[in-house]
Coordinates of C-alpha atoms in Angstrom, one line a residue:
Chain A
M695 CA 56.5 102.1 64.6
A696 CA 53.5 102.1 66.5
T697 CA 52.8 102.4 69.9
T698 CA 50.0 101.7 72.2
S699 CA 48.1 103.8 73.7
K700 CA 49.3 102.0 77.3
N701 CA 53.2 103.1 75.9
M702 CA 52.5 106.3 76.3
N703 CA 50.8 106.5 78.8
V704 CA 54.5 104.9 80.6
F705 CA 56.5 107.6 78.3
Y706 CA 54.2 110.7 80.4
R707 CA 55.0 108.7 83.4
Q708 CA 58.5 109.7 83.5
K709 CA 57.4 113.6 82.8
K710 CA 57.3 116.7 85.5
N711 CA 54.3 115.0 88.1
S712 CA 52.5 119.1 87.3
S713 CA 51.6 118.1 83.4
A714 CA 51.6 114.1 83.3
S715 CA 48.8 113.8 86.1
T716 CA 46.2 116.5 84.6
G717 CA 47.5 115.0 81.4
K718 CA 46.6 111.4 81.6
K719 CA 43.5 111.7 82.0
S720 CA 42.6 113.4 79.0
T721 CA 44.8 111.3 77.6
K722 CA 44.2 107.8 78.9
S723 CA 40.7 107.3 76.3
P724 CA 41.9 107.5 73.2
S725 CA 39.5 109.8 70.9
P726 CA 40.1 110.3 68.0
K727 CA 42.1 113.6 67.8
H728 CA 44.5 112.1 70.7
A729 CA 45.3 109.0 68.3
A730 CA 46.0 110.9 65.5
T731 CA 48.6 112.9 66.2
F732 CA 50.9 109.8 69.4
G733 CA 51.4 107.4 66.1
S734 CA 48.0 104.7 66.4
D735 CA 46.5 102.3 65.1
I736 CA 44.1 104.7 63.1
T737 CA 47.0 104.2 59.6
Q738 CA 47.0 108.6 58.7
P739 CA 50.0 109.7 56.3
P740 CA 51.9 111.9 57.8
A741 CA 51.2 114.6 55.7
L742 CA 47.7 115.0 57.3
V743 CA 48.9 115.7 60.2
S744 CA 50.3 118.8 61.4
H745 CA 49.7 120.6 64.6
G746 CA 53.6 123.3 64.1
G747 CA 55.5 121.7 67.0
S748 CA 52.9 122.4 69.4
L749 CA 49.7 119.8 70.6
D750 CA 46.8 121.5 69.5
L751 CA 44.0 120.1 70.7
K752 CA 41.3 121.6 68.3
D753 CA 43.7 120.7 65.1
D754 CA 42.5 119.8 61.8
F755 CA 41.2 116.1 62.7
D756 CA 37.6 116.9 63.2
E757 CA 35.2 114.6 60.7
Q758 CA 34.2 117.7 58.4
E759 CA 37.3 118.6 57.3
Q760 CA 37.9 114.5 57.3
V761 CA 35.0 114.7 54.9
L762 CA 36.8 117.7 52.6
R763 CA 39.8 116.2 52.7
Q764 CA 38.4 113.6 51.3
F765 CA 36.7 115.8 47.9
D766 CA 40.2 117.3 48.3
M767 CA 42.1 113.7 47.3
N768 CA 39.5 112.2 44.7
M769 CA 40.7 113.2 41.2
A770 CA 37.8 112.7 39.5
Y771 CA 36.9 116.4 40.4
G772 CA 40.8 117.8 39.4
P773 CA 43.4 119.1 41.0
C774 CA 43.1 120.5 43.8
V775 CA 45.9 123.2 43.7
G776 CA 45.8 127.0 44.0
I777 CA 41.0 126.7 43.2
T778 CA 38.9 126.9 46.9
R779 CA 37.5 124.1 47.4
L780 CA 34.0 126.1 46.4
D781 CA 34.6 126.6 43.6
R782 CA 36.2 123.4 42.4
W783 CA 32.9 121.8 43.6
E784 CA 31.3 124.1 41.5
R785 CA 32.9 123.6 39.0
A786 CA 32.7 120.0 39.1
Q787 CA 28.9 120.4 39.4
R788 CA 29.1 122.5 35.5
M789 CA 30.8 119.9 33.9
G790 CA 28.3 117.6 35.0
L791 CA 30.1 115.3 37.7
N792 CA 28.1 115.4 39.6
P793 CA 29.6 116.0 43.2
P794 CA 28.0 115.4 46.4
K795 CA 25.7 117.5 47.7
E796 CA 27.1 118.0 51.1
I797 CA 30.2 119.2 50.4
E798 CA 28.3 121.6 48.8
S799 CA 25.7 122.4 52.1
L800 CA 28.8 121.8 53.6
L801 CA 31.1 124.8 52.2
R802 CA 28.4 127.0 52.4
G803 CA 27.8 126.5 55.8
G804 CA 30.9 128.8 56.9
K805 CA 32.8 126.8 59.2
V806 CA 35.6 125.1 57.9
K807 CA 38.7 126.0 56.2
L808 CA 38.2 127.0 51.7
E809 CA 41.1 126.1 51.1
S810 CA 42.2 123.2 49.6
L811 CA 44.7 120.8 51.9
F812 CA 47.3 121.7 50.0
D813 CA 46.9 125.7 50.8
G814 CA 50.3 127.9 51.5
R815 CA 52.1 124.0 51.5
V816 CA 53.2 123.9 48.1
Chain B
M1153 CA 26.2 148.3 -11.0
E1154 CA 24.2 151.5 -12.5
V1155 CA 25.0 154.4 -10.2
D1156 CA 24.0 157.5 -11.1
S1157 CA 27.1 159.6 -11.3
Q1158 CA 24.9 162.0 -9.5
E1159 CA 24.4 159.7 -6.6
Q1160 CA 26.9 158.7 -3.8
L1161 CA 27.3 155.4 -3.7
Q1162 CA 26.4 152.7 -0.5
R1163 CA 29.0 150.5 0.4
K1164 CA 27.1 146.8 1.4
Q1165 CA 26.1 145.6 4.9
S1166 CA 25.9 143.3 7.5
T1167 CA 25.2 142.1 10.6
Y1168 CA 28.4 141.7 12.9
L1169 CA 28.4 139.8 16.4
S1170 CA 31.1 139.5 18.7
L1171 CA 31.4 135.6 19.8
D1172 CA 35.0 136.2 22.3
E1173 CA 33.4 136.2 25.4
N1174 CA 35.1 132.9 26.0
F1175 CA 39.0 134.8 25.2
E1176 CA 39.0 137.2 27.2
I1177 CA 40.5 137.1 30.9
Q1178 CA 39.0 140.8 32.7
K1179 CA 36.7 138.3 35.1
E1180 CA 39.4 135.6 35.9
V1181 CA 41.1 135.9 39.2
Y1182 CA 44.5 134.3 39.3
R1183 CA 44.9 133.0 42.7
G1184 CA 47.6 130.7 41.9
Q1185 CA 47.0 128.2 40.5
Q1186 CA 49.0 126.1 38.6
Y1187 CA 48.2 124.5 34.5
S1188 CA 47.2 121.5 35.8
Q1189 CA 43.2 122.8 36.2
I1190 CA 43.5 124.1 32.6
Y1191 CA 44.4 120.2 31.3
F1192 CA 41.6 118.6 33.8
A1193 CA 39.3 120.9 31.6
R1194 CA 41.0 119.9 28.9
L1195 CA 40.6 115.8 29.5
H1196 CA 37.0 115.8 31.4
M1197 CA 35.5 117.9 27.9
M1198 CA 38.3 116.1 25.1
R1199 CA 37.5 112.1 27.2
T1200 CA 33.5 113.0 27.2
L1201 CA 33.1 114.7 24.0
L1202 CA 35.3 111.6 22.0
Y1203 CA 33.4 108.6 24.7
S1204 CA 31.0 110.1 22.5
L1205 CA 31.9 108.9 19.5
V1206 CA 33.3 105.4 20.5
P1207 CA 29.9 103.4 20.0
N1208 CA 30.6 104.8 15.7
W1209 CA 34.4 103.1 16.7
K1210 CA 34.8 100.3 18.5
S1211 CA 31.5 99.4 20.0
H1212 CA 33.1 96.2 21.2
L1213 CA 35.9 97.1 23.6
P1214 CA 36.2 98.0 27.0
V1215 CA 37.3 101.2 28.0
C1216 CA 40.2 101.8 30.9
T1217 CA 42.5 104.1 33.0
V1218 CA 45.9 104.2 32.5
L1219 CA 46.5 102.4 35.8
E1220 CA 43.7 99.9 34.9
L1221 CA 45.7 98.1 32.0
K1222 CA 46.7 94.8 32.0
E1223 CA 49.6 93.5 30.1
G1224 CA 47.8 92.0 26.0
K1225 CA 44.3 92.9 27.1
E1226 CA 42.9 94.9 24.3
C1227 CA 41.7 97.7 25.4
I1228 CA 40.8 102.0 24.6
I1229 CA 42.1 103.9 27.0
F1230 CA 41.6 108.5 27.1
G1231 CA 44.5 110.2 28.0
T1232 CA 46.4 113.8 27.1
L1233 CA 49.4 112.7 24.2
Y1234 CA 52.7 114.6 25.2
K1235 CA 55.9 114.6 23.2
H1236 CA 59.3 113.9 25.1
M1237 CA 61.4 115.6 22.9
K1238 CA 65.0 115.6 22.7
L1239 CA 65.9 118.8 21.5
K1240 CA 63.5 120.7 23.6
P1241 CA 65.6 124.1 25.4
C1242 CA 64.9 123.1 28.6
I1243 CA 65.4 125.5 31.3
L1244 CA 68.4 123.0 32.9
D1245 CA 70.7 122.6 30.2
E1246 CA 72.2 125.3 31.3
Y1247 CA 73.0 123.9 34.4
S1248 CA 74.8 121.2 33.5
K1249 CA 77.5 119.5 33.6
E1250 CA 78.5 118.0 29.7
R1251 CA 77.9 119.4 26.6
S1252 CA 74.1 119.0 25.8
V1253 CA 73.5 117.1 22.5
A1254 CA 71.0 120.4 22.0
P1255 CA 73.8 123.1 19.6
L1256 CA 73.5 126.5 21.3
I1257 CA 72.2 128.4 18.3
K1258 CA 68.4 127.4 18.2
P1259 CA 66.9 125.2 15.0
H1260 CA 63.7 126.5 14.1
N1261 CA 61.9 122.8 14.4
F1262 CA 63.0 120.9 17.1
M1263 CA 62.3 117.5 16.5
H1264 CA 64.4 114.2 16.4
Q1265 CA 64.3 111.3 15.4
D1266 CA 64.1 109.7 19.1
D1267 CA 61.0 111.6 19.1
Y1268 CA 57.7 109.2 21.3
L1269 CA 54.3 110.2 22.5
V1270 CA 53.3 109.2 26.1
L1271 CA 49.4 109.3 27.1
E1272 CA 48.3 110.7 30.2
D1273 CA 45.2 110.8 32.1
E1274 CA 44.7 112.0 35.9
S1275 CA 46.3 108.1 36.3
G1276 CA 49.1 108.0 35.5
R1277 CA 51.0 108.2 32.4
V1278 CA 52.2 105.1 29.4
K1279 CA 54.7 105.1 26.8
L1280 CA 53.5 105.0 22.8
G1281 CA 54.6 102.4 21.1
G1282 CA 54.1 101.4 17.3
T1283 CA 53.4 102.8 13.6
K1284 CA 51.1 104.4 14.0
L1285 CA 50.8 107.4 15.6
S1286 CA 53.5 109.2 14.7
P1287 CA 55.3 111.6 17.1
S1288 CA 56.3 114.0 14.2
V1289 CA 52.7 114.9 13.9
Y1290 CA 51.3 115.1 17.1
V1291 CA 52.4 117.7 19.2
T1292 CA 51.7 118.0 23.2
G1293 CA 48.5 118.6 23.7
V1294 CA 46.4 117.1 21.8
V1295 CA 43.6 114.4 23.4
V1296 CA 42.6 111.6 21.3
A1297 CA 41.6 108.2 22.5
L1298 CA 43.8 105.2 21.8
H1299 CA 43.2 101.7 20.9
G1300 CA 45.5 99.0 21.7
K1301 CA 47.2 97.1 24.9
E1302 CA 50.1 97.0 27.3
T1303 CA 53.1 95.4 25.5
S1304 CA 55.9 93.2 28.6
A1305 CA 58.0 96.3 28.3
G1306 CA 55.4 97.9 30.2
A1307 CA 54.8 100.2 27.0
F1308 CA 51.5 100.3 25.7
F1309 CA 51.4 99.6 21.9
V1310 CA 48.9 101.7 19.6
E1311 CA 47.2 99.6 17.1
D1312 CA 44.0 102.9 15.7
V1313 CA 43.8 106.1 17.3
L1314 CA 40.8 108.0 17.3
E1315 CA 41.1 112.0 16.9
A1316 CA 37.6 114.0 17.7
G1317 CA 37.2 115.2 14.6
L1318 CA 36.0 118.8 12.8
P1319 CA 32.6 119.8 15.3
P1320 CA 29.3 119.9 14.5
Q1321 CA 28.7 122.7 11.8
I1322 CA 25.5 124.9 11.9
K1323 CA 23.6 124.3 8.6
R1324 CA 24.3 127.9 7.2
P1325 CA 20.3 129.2 5.2
L1326 CA 20.7 129.1 2.0
K1327 CA 19.1 132.0 0.4
S1328 CA 21.0 133.3 -2.8
R1329 CA 23.2 136.0 -1.9
E1330 CA 24.6 139.0 -2.9
D1331 CA 28.1 139.5 -2.9
K1332 CA 29.9 140.8 0.1
Y1333 CA 33.3 140.6 0.4
V1334 CA 35.2 140.4 3.9
V1335 CA 39.3 141.6 4.1
F1336 CA 41.5 139.9 5.5
V1337 CA 45.6 141.7 6.2
S1338 CA 48.5 141.5 8.7
G1339 CA 51.9 141.8 9.4
L1340 CA 51.7 145.8 9.1
S1341 CA 54.2 146.1 11.1
I1342 CA 54.5 149.7 10.9
G1343 CA 57.1 150.5 12.0
R1344 CA 59.8 147.8 10.8
S1345 CA 62.7 150.3 8.7
S1346 CA 61.2 147.9 6.1
S1347 CA 57.8 148.9 5.9
N1348 CA 56.2 150.8 2.8
P1349 CA 53.7 153.3 4.5
L1350 CA 52.4 153.4 0.4
Q1351 CA 52.0 150.1 0.2
F1352 CA 49.3 150.4 3.4
Q1353 CA 48.4 153.7 1.7
L1354 CA 46.9 152.1 -1.5
L1355 CA 44.9 149.4 0.7
V1356 CA 43.5 152.0 2.2
D1357 CA 42.5 154.2 -0.6
H1358 CA 41.5 151.4 -2.2
I1359 CA 38.6 150.1 0.7
T1360 CA 37.8 153.5 1.3
G1361 CA 37.0 154.0 -2.7
H1362 CA 39.1 156.8 -3.4
L1363 CA 41.2 155.5 -6.8
G1364 CA 39.9 154.2 -9.4
D1365 CA 36.2 154.8 -11.6
E1366 CA 33.4 154.6 -11.0
E1367 CA 33.5 149.8 -12.2
E1368 CA 36.3 150.1 -9.4
Q1369 CA 34.2 152.4 -6.1
G1370 CA 31.5 149.7 -7.5
L1371 CA 33.6 146.4 -6.5
A1372 CA 35.5 147.9 -3.4
A1373 CA 32.0 149.3 -2.0
E1374 CA 30.9 146.2 -0.9
I1375 CA 33.4 145.0 0.6
V1376 CA 31.6 144.9 4.5
H1377 CA 34.3 144.0 6.8
L1378 CA 38.2 144.8 7.3
V1379 CA 40.1 142.5 10.0
I1380 CA 43.8 143.2 10.6
V1381 CA 45.3 139.9 11.9
G1382 CA 47.7 140.9 14.2
N1383 CA 51.1 142.6 13.8
S1384 CA 50.7 146.0 13.6
V1385 CA 52.9 147.4 14.4
E1386 CA 56.9 146.7 15.7
I1387 CA 59.0 148.6 17.4
S1388 CA 62.2 148.9 16.8
R1389 CA 64.6 146.2 19.6
G1390 CA 66.9 149.2 19.8
L1391 CA 63.9 151.2 22.4
L1392 CA 62.6 148.2 24.4
N1393 CA 66.2 147.5 26.1
G1394 CA 64.9 147.9 29.4
Q1395 CA 66.9 151.1 29.8
N1396 CA 65.2 155.2 30.9
L1397 CA 64.2 156.5 27.8
A1398 CA 64.6 159.9 26.7
S1399 CA 62.2 162.2 26.0
K1400 CA 63.3 162.4 22.2
D1401 CA 63.4 158.9 22.1
Q1402 CA 59.8 158.2 23.9
S1403 CA 58.2 160.4 20.9
R1404 CA 60.2 157.2 18.7
L1405 CA 57.9 154.8 19.9
C1406 CA 54.3 156.6 19.8
E1407 CA 55.5 156.9 16.4
P1408 CA 53.8 153.7 15.0
F1409 CA 51.6 153.6 17.0
K1410 CA 50.5 157.5 16.0
E1411 CA 50.4 156.0 12.2
L1412 CA 48.3 153.7 12.3
D1413 CA 46.3 155.3 13.9
I1414 CA 45.5 158.3 11.4
L1415 CA 45.5 154.3 8.5
L1416 CA 42.9 153.2 10.3
T1417 CA 40.9 157.0 11.5
Q1418 CA 40.7 156.6 7.4
I1419 CA 38.7 153.3 7.7
A1420 CA 37.1 153.6 10.9
A1421 CA 35.4 156.4 8.6
S1422 CA 34.4 154.2 6.8
L1423 CA 33.9 150.5 6.9
P1424 CA 33.9 148.6 9.9
L1425 CA 37.0 147.1 11.2
D1426 CA 38.8 144.5 13.2
I1427 CA 41.8 144.5 14.9
M1428 CA 43.7 141.9 16.4
P1429 CA 46.8 141.9 18.7
G1430 CA 49.8 139.8 17.2
S1431 CA 53.1 138.6 19.1
S1432 CA 55.2 142.2 18.2
D1433 CA 52.0 144.8 19.9
P1434 CA 51.6 145.7 22.6
A1435 CA 49.6 143.4 24.7
N1436 CA 49.9 140.5 26.9
F1437 CA 52.5 137.9 25.5
A1438 CA 50.2 134.3 27.0
L1439 CA 47.6 133.6 25.3
P1440 CA 44.2 135.3 24.9
Q1441 CA 45.8 137.8 23.7
Q1442 CA 43.3 140.9 25.5
P1443 CA 43.1 143.4 23.1
L1444 CA 44.4 146.2 22.9
N1445 CA 44.0 149.8 24.5
R1446 CA 41.8 152.3 23.0
C1447 CA 43.6 154.8 24.2
L1448 CA 46.8 153.5 21.5
F1449 CA 44.4 154.3 19.4
P1450 CA 42.9 158.2 19.8
G1451 CA 41.6 158.6 16.8
S1452 CA 39.6 155.5 15.0
T1453 CA 37.9 154.3 18.6
T1454 CA 35.7 158.3 18.6
Y1455 CA 34.0 155.7 15.6
N1456 CA 31.6 153.0 16.3
T1457 CA 33.4 151.1 14.0
F1458 CA 37.2 150.4 14.8
R1459 CA 36.4 147.6 17.1
S1460 CA 39.4 146.1 19.3
C1461 CA 38.9 142.7 19.3
T1462 CA 41.2 139.9 20.9
N1463 CA 43.7 137.2 19.3
P1464 CA 42.6 134.7 18.8
H1465 CA 39.4 136.0 17.6
C1466 CA 35.7 134.9 16.7
F1467 CA 33.1 136.6 15.0
E1468 CA 30.0 136.1 12.4
L1469 CA 29.3 137.9 9.9
D1470 CA 25.6 138.0 8.3
S1471 CA 25.8 134.5 10.7
I1472 CA 28.5 133.1 8.7
R1473 CA 30.9 132.0 11.8
F1474 CA 35.0 133.0 11.6
L1475 CA 37.5 132.5 13.4
G1476 CA 40.6 132.9 13.8
T1477 CA 44.0 134.1 15.0
S1478 CA 47.9 136.2 14.8
G1479 CA 49.9 133.2 14.0
Q1480 CA 51.5 131.9 17.2
N1481 CA 49.3 128.9 17.2
I1482 CA 50.7 127.9 13.9
D1483 CA 53.9 129.0 14.3
D1484 CA 54.5 127.4 17.3
L1485 CA 53.2 123.9 15.8
T1486 CA 56.0 125.1 13.2
K1487 CA 57.9 123.8 15.8
Y1488 CA 57.3 121.3 17.3
S1489 CA 55.8 118.9 14.8
E1490 CA 55.5 118.6 10.8
A1491 CA 53.6 118.8 7.7
K1492 CA 53.8 119.8 4.2
D1493 CA 52.0 122.9 4.8
K1494 CA 50.6 125.3 6.9
L1495 CA 47.0 124.9 5.4
D1496 CA 47.8 121.1 7.2
F1497 CA 48.3 121.7 10.4
L1498 CA 45.3 124.6 10.5
E1499 CA 43.4 121.5 9.8
R1500 CA 45.1 119.1 12.3
T1501 CA 44.6 122.2 14.8
L1502 CA 40.8 121.9 13.9
R1503 CA 40.0 117.7 13.6
W1504 CA 42.1 117.9 17.4
R1505 CA 39.2 120.4 17.5
H1506 CA 41.6 122.6 19.2
L1507 CA 43.3 126.1 18.4
A1508 CA 46.4 125.7 20.1
P1509 CA 47.7 122.7 21.9
T1510 CA 51.2 123.8 23.1
A1511 CA 48.7 125.7 25.4
P1512 CA 50.5 126.3 27.6
N1513 CA 53.4 123.5 26.7
T1514 CA 55.3 125.4 24.9
L1515 CA 53.0 128.6 23.8
G1516 CA 51.9 131.0 26.7
C1517 CA 48.3 130.8 28.2
Y1518 CA 46.6 132.1 31.4
P1519 CA 45.6 129.7 33.2
F1520 CA 42.3 129.3 34.0
T1521 CA 40.5 127.0 36.4
D1522 CA 37.5 126.0 35.1
R1523 CA 37.4 126.0 31.2
D1524 CA 39.8 125.4 28.9
P1525 CA 39.1 128.7 26.5
F1526 CA 40.7 127.2 23.2
L1527 CA 38.3 124.7 22.5
I1528 CA 36.5 124.3 18.7
D1529 CA 32.8 123.7 20.4
S1530 CA 31.6 124.2 16.5
C1531 CA 33.2 124.8 12.6
P1532 CA 33.5 127.8 11.0
D1533 CA 33.1 128.9 7.8
V1534 CA 36.1 130.8 8.2
Y1535 CA 39.2 129.5 9.8
F1536 CA 42.6 132.2 9.4
V1537 CA 45.8 132.2 11.0
G1538 CA 47.7 136.0 10.0
N1539 CA 51.0 136.3 10.0
Q1540 CA 52.2 133.4 7.7
E1541 CA 55.4 133.3 4.8
K1542 CA 52.7 132.8 2.2
Y1543 CA 49.1 133.3 1.5
E1544 CA 47.4 130.0 1.0
T1545 CA 44.0 128.9 0.9
C1546 CA 41.9 125.7 0.8
L1547 CA 38.4 124.5 1.3
L1548 CA 38.6 121.6 3.5
K1549 CA 35.4 119.3 3.3
G1550 CA 34.2 116.8 7.3
L1551 CA 32.3 114.0 6.9
E1552 CA 29.1 115.7 7.9
G1553 CA 29.0 117.9 5.4
Q1554 CA 31.0 120.4 7.5
L1555 CA 33.0 123.0 4.8
V1556 CA 35.5 125.7 5.6
R1557 CA 37.8 128.1 4.3
L1558 CA 41.0 127.8 5.6
I1559 CA 42.7 130.9 5.0
C1560 CA 47.1 132.0 5.5
I1561 CA 47.3 135.5 5.6
P1562 CA 50.6 136.7 4.4
R1563 CA 52.6 138.9 6.2
F1564 CA 51.5 142.5 4.4
C1565 CA 55.2 144.4 5.3
E1566 CA 56.8 141.9 3.2
T1567 CA 54.5 141.2 0.7
G1568 CA 52.1 143.5 0.0
V1569 CA 49.2 141.1 -0.2
A1570 CA 45.3 141.6 1.8
V1571 CA 43.4 138.3 0.8
V1572 CA 39.3 138.9 -0.2
L1573 CA 37.1 137.0 1.2
N1574 CA 33.5 137.2 -1.0
M1575 CA 30.4 135.9 2.1
R1576 CA 28.3 134.6 -1.0
N1577 CA 30.0 131.6 -1.3
L1578 CA 33.7 131.9 0.6
E1579 CA 36.4 132.0 -2.4
C1580 CA 39.4 133.5 -1.3
H1581 CA 41.6 135.6 -3.3
A1582 CA 45.5 137.8 -2.9
L1583 CA 45.5 141.4 -3.8
T1584 CA 48.1 142.2 -4.1
F1585 CA 50.0 146.4 -3.0
G1586 CA 53.1 146.6 -5.2
T1587 CA 55.0 150.3 -5.4
Q1588 CA 57.4 149.7 -7.7
I1589 CA 57.9 151.9 -10.7
S1590 CA 59.3 150.2 -13.6
S1591 CA 61.3 151.6 -15.5

């Protein structure tokens, strides 16, 4: 069921005016953040997206997290459950798998989630 | 050895190097990881190794992963074996509505003719067909390379198998050595009602040189090391039923340890000794078992010749490498596969380069995240296993000139047999202690 953003705007018009009017401006141009939560053209597996009921605008879907999720999902570096991302990177390094250096700098940078994608969910 | 009866006989010595760091888990932190991590580490290490061996085996064939298999395409795949066993006890059997095939009494071996092997790597798994790979020989957890092709039924027909083979062995310096002996004993089971304290006391007296005349003492002086390979104590089941112990029972709990400590103190005063934990000892259940706590041996730990070691245990004496376990790994192989004797199992673990391939599937194991400590990188000179039914030994020769002495050490409390190894030529003989007085 691929509803375009146009349909969503129509939907919102039926809601309360106060929230709709302020909400409309930000939802008109689909930025990647909102596109993910409103089921847009960009296919996104539901598991990767969670907003726990509330639409948190600063959610997990930012570029850095996306890159780290690709690192989590990469089979070559082994399972990601039960090990922190940095430990997994170091393990891959020690095993000679040559994980990309950008991931290490991203993880040591500090602003990202250190636990893997499935932490606390599996 | 001519010795003046006035002078004291000197015991020979040898340099000892412990290689147990790999088996220690003090630095490990449990973060809720599962066993997939240790399997990944095992698969990665073994696959890298097997990949380097493939050019010498069949260089013309392509290598692919399980998911890349195409019907009829001949190729080589690497992966971990999984053996599906009908009779393997499963927790779900308790909940099945119909009577299951498995009998209520656990058989000592879970093999069945319908068992089949499956090969698994990160991408997927495939059932193995053909007669080359016998399910009675292999167990879950062994990493191999297979040559074959996918059949129309979706299974992989195996034409040939590549095991890692014996690991490379470090060549020992060939200087002529003198006779130096190492004594192995296991399964003392002090605390069991049928154990005879006199037998072990005889062993202690012999090793420390309190028995026999000068010639006998001269022989004892050539013993440089003693290894106690697990199951030194046995606590009676009645005391361990989970209920609070009365104060008189608490002293009964400690008695085996006090007895063991007295005997070990006599030994430690005389020569270096290593004690390994076994399945009945108060150590952790999962492999690698950690060293027995020093508090259990208040008398012996005062000597620096006393060493409490891990199970498995790896050490070097005069640069001869020893590697061995207290028996849990071989006993598990006995339950899930078959061989003509225990030495065969020992040889298989060396050829698979893994001490305990069934860990963590059916053998308790710590969930390591970054390594598999049971992988054997370097071929030992002496490979032993304790707590077996009888004394068996053989010399294994590898294709690259490796020479390994395989030893099965019997349970001392049942057989009264200890094993003596000569480090000069790796020859082995049994030392039997009997206390029957013939009428």
